[in-house]
Amino acid sequence: MSRKKNPILRHRFNQKNKDIFTEINTSIDFDKFMFNEDIEGSIAHAEMLSKQKIITVLEKNKITSGLKKILLEIKNNKFIFNPELEDIHMNIENRLQELVGDVAGKLHTARSRNDQVVTDLKLWLRKDIDLILTELKVLKKIIIKNAEKNIDIIMPGFTHLQTAQPISAGHYYMSYYEMFMRDTDRFIESRERLNKNPLGSCAMAGTSFKIDRFETSKKLSFNGPTNNSIDSVADRDFVIDYLYASSTCAMHLSRIAEEIVLWSSNLVKFCEIKDEMMSSSSIMPQKKNPDAAELVRAKASLINGNLLSLLNIMKALPLSYSKDLQEDKKLVVDTSKNLHVSIKVITEILKGIRLNKENMLKAALDGYSNATELADWLVKNLGYSFRKAHQISAKIVNFAEINKLRLEDLSLEELKKFDSNINNNIFKSLNIKNAVLSKTSYGGTSPSEVIKMIKKAKKINK
Ligand code: ARG
């Protein structure tokens, strides 16, 4: 089907646009993704216009049935998008004119593309956030499951990537649960904040037509209309909120991705990833590479870049609408695509990941991760200040390291050389399992605490 070009906004001009103008001005390639929402918004607007007797019921019926036809055409790949018609809004309006004739021109009464585009984008983001929330829920459930399964695995916790203290692998997993829970909250909050209807703000001043913005708000499931027509068309905070929530979530995903890369490396061997989520090398036959996790790491950078791009577009932009705002869609689509794939990839990797219990325990045993237990024992049993206990313990670690021994392998006689008051009870505290079991402070790594947190998490994520 070929359709003649009919740029409907060129009546003030004597010249056709230069191709290079069309190239910079057109947005159809990156805003046609909002076709559903554009039609949804237009139908709500037409129904409101008819209810307010600004157009007749017959006119409304013609317009809405034309819009529904267009929806099918687009869904069935029958719609021809024309870059000279600039964007999704004009492409649909132009097609409506072809389908239902001049009555199509009545749809834009008491509306502008400036409020239309914000409405469309808010509707789209709302749905996308709902999808992200569903995907995050699947991820959180896998994390909770892994935490439960690995609660008794002992691994070294790190600070500065140096061995710090022994922890439960379940506790480690649950730390990521907390991050994705905060991401969930951030998306819910940004969805709530964006849920005000800008439609009816028109170009920027509102309108003299007797429209009912509460009616369109109801039809489009917004919490109510926005309060200021100037701000309504100039505001992109809701996009920044979305991009920020996405960046933070992607940053969390990149941290777990980095640990997957590190842990699956031959140097560390803390985990194994299933073959189905790995690729090989074109030259080295032995290779199993964690490409997917590496790409999640990189995608976080792209998502961060999009947030910064929009912040820069918005900075010092005079009120109200300027064409600069058109570029926001590119950033949204790109962020959305990268975030969805990243959440799903990490979910898939975590579904099949296998922790290497022996190597984790060995790393915890080898790294003097129980040195704090030694110091704590001196405080609790000999009444020393923590500083004094710290100094004695550091000397004992030095001695053990020189002699290539673990703390728990030192003899009582050797320990007594550093403080004659040390007695046999100390060995119970130095036991790595006991070290983990003893961390019963609220939110600590003791399995008893971790189980409590898992229970809480399960309740929230039913
Ligand atoms: N495609 C435009 C955008 O995305 C729609 C609004 C056009 N408004 C205008 N005054 N030219 O921002």
Short mmCIF file of C-alpha atoms and ligand atoms in Angstrom, two decimals, residues 27 31 87 89 113-114 117 321 323 326 329, ligand 1:
data_model
loop_
_atom_site.label_atom_id
_atom_site.label_comp_id
_atom_site.label_asym_id
_atom_site.label_seq_id
_atom_site.Cartn_x
_atom_site.Cartn_y
_atom_site.Cartn_z
CA SER A 27 11.23 11.55 15.51
CA ASP A 31 8.58 7.66 19.07
CA ASP A 87 6.23 12.13 14.72
CA HIS A 89 1.12 12.07 16.62
CA ARG A 113 1.12 17.95 20.65
CA ASN A 114 2.88 19.44 23.68
CA VAL A 117 3.36 13.82 23.93
CA TYR A 321 8.13 23.46 25.59
CA LYS A 323 12.02 20.80 20.71
CA GLN A 326 11.80 15.41 21.81
CA LYS A 329 12.19 9.32 23.91
N1 ARG B 1 7.51 15.07 18.61
C1 ARG B 1 7.37 16.14 19.57
C2 ARG B 1 8.11 15.73 20.83
O1 ARG B 1 8.39 14.59 20.98
C3 ARG B 1 5.95 16.37 19.90
C4 ARG B 1 5.67 17.76 20.36
C5 ARG B 1 5.81 18.72 19.22
N2 ARG B 1 5.50 20.04 19.63
C6 ARG B 1 5.88 21.10 18.93
N3 ARG B 1 5.59 22.26 19.44
N4 ARG B 1 6.62 21.02 17.86
O2 ARG B 1 8.42 16.52 21.67
#
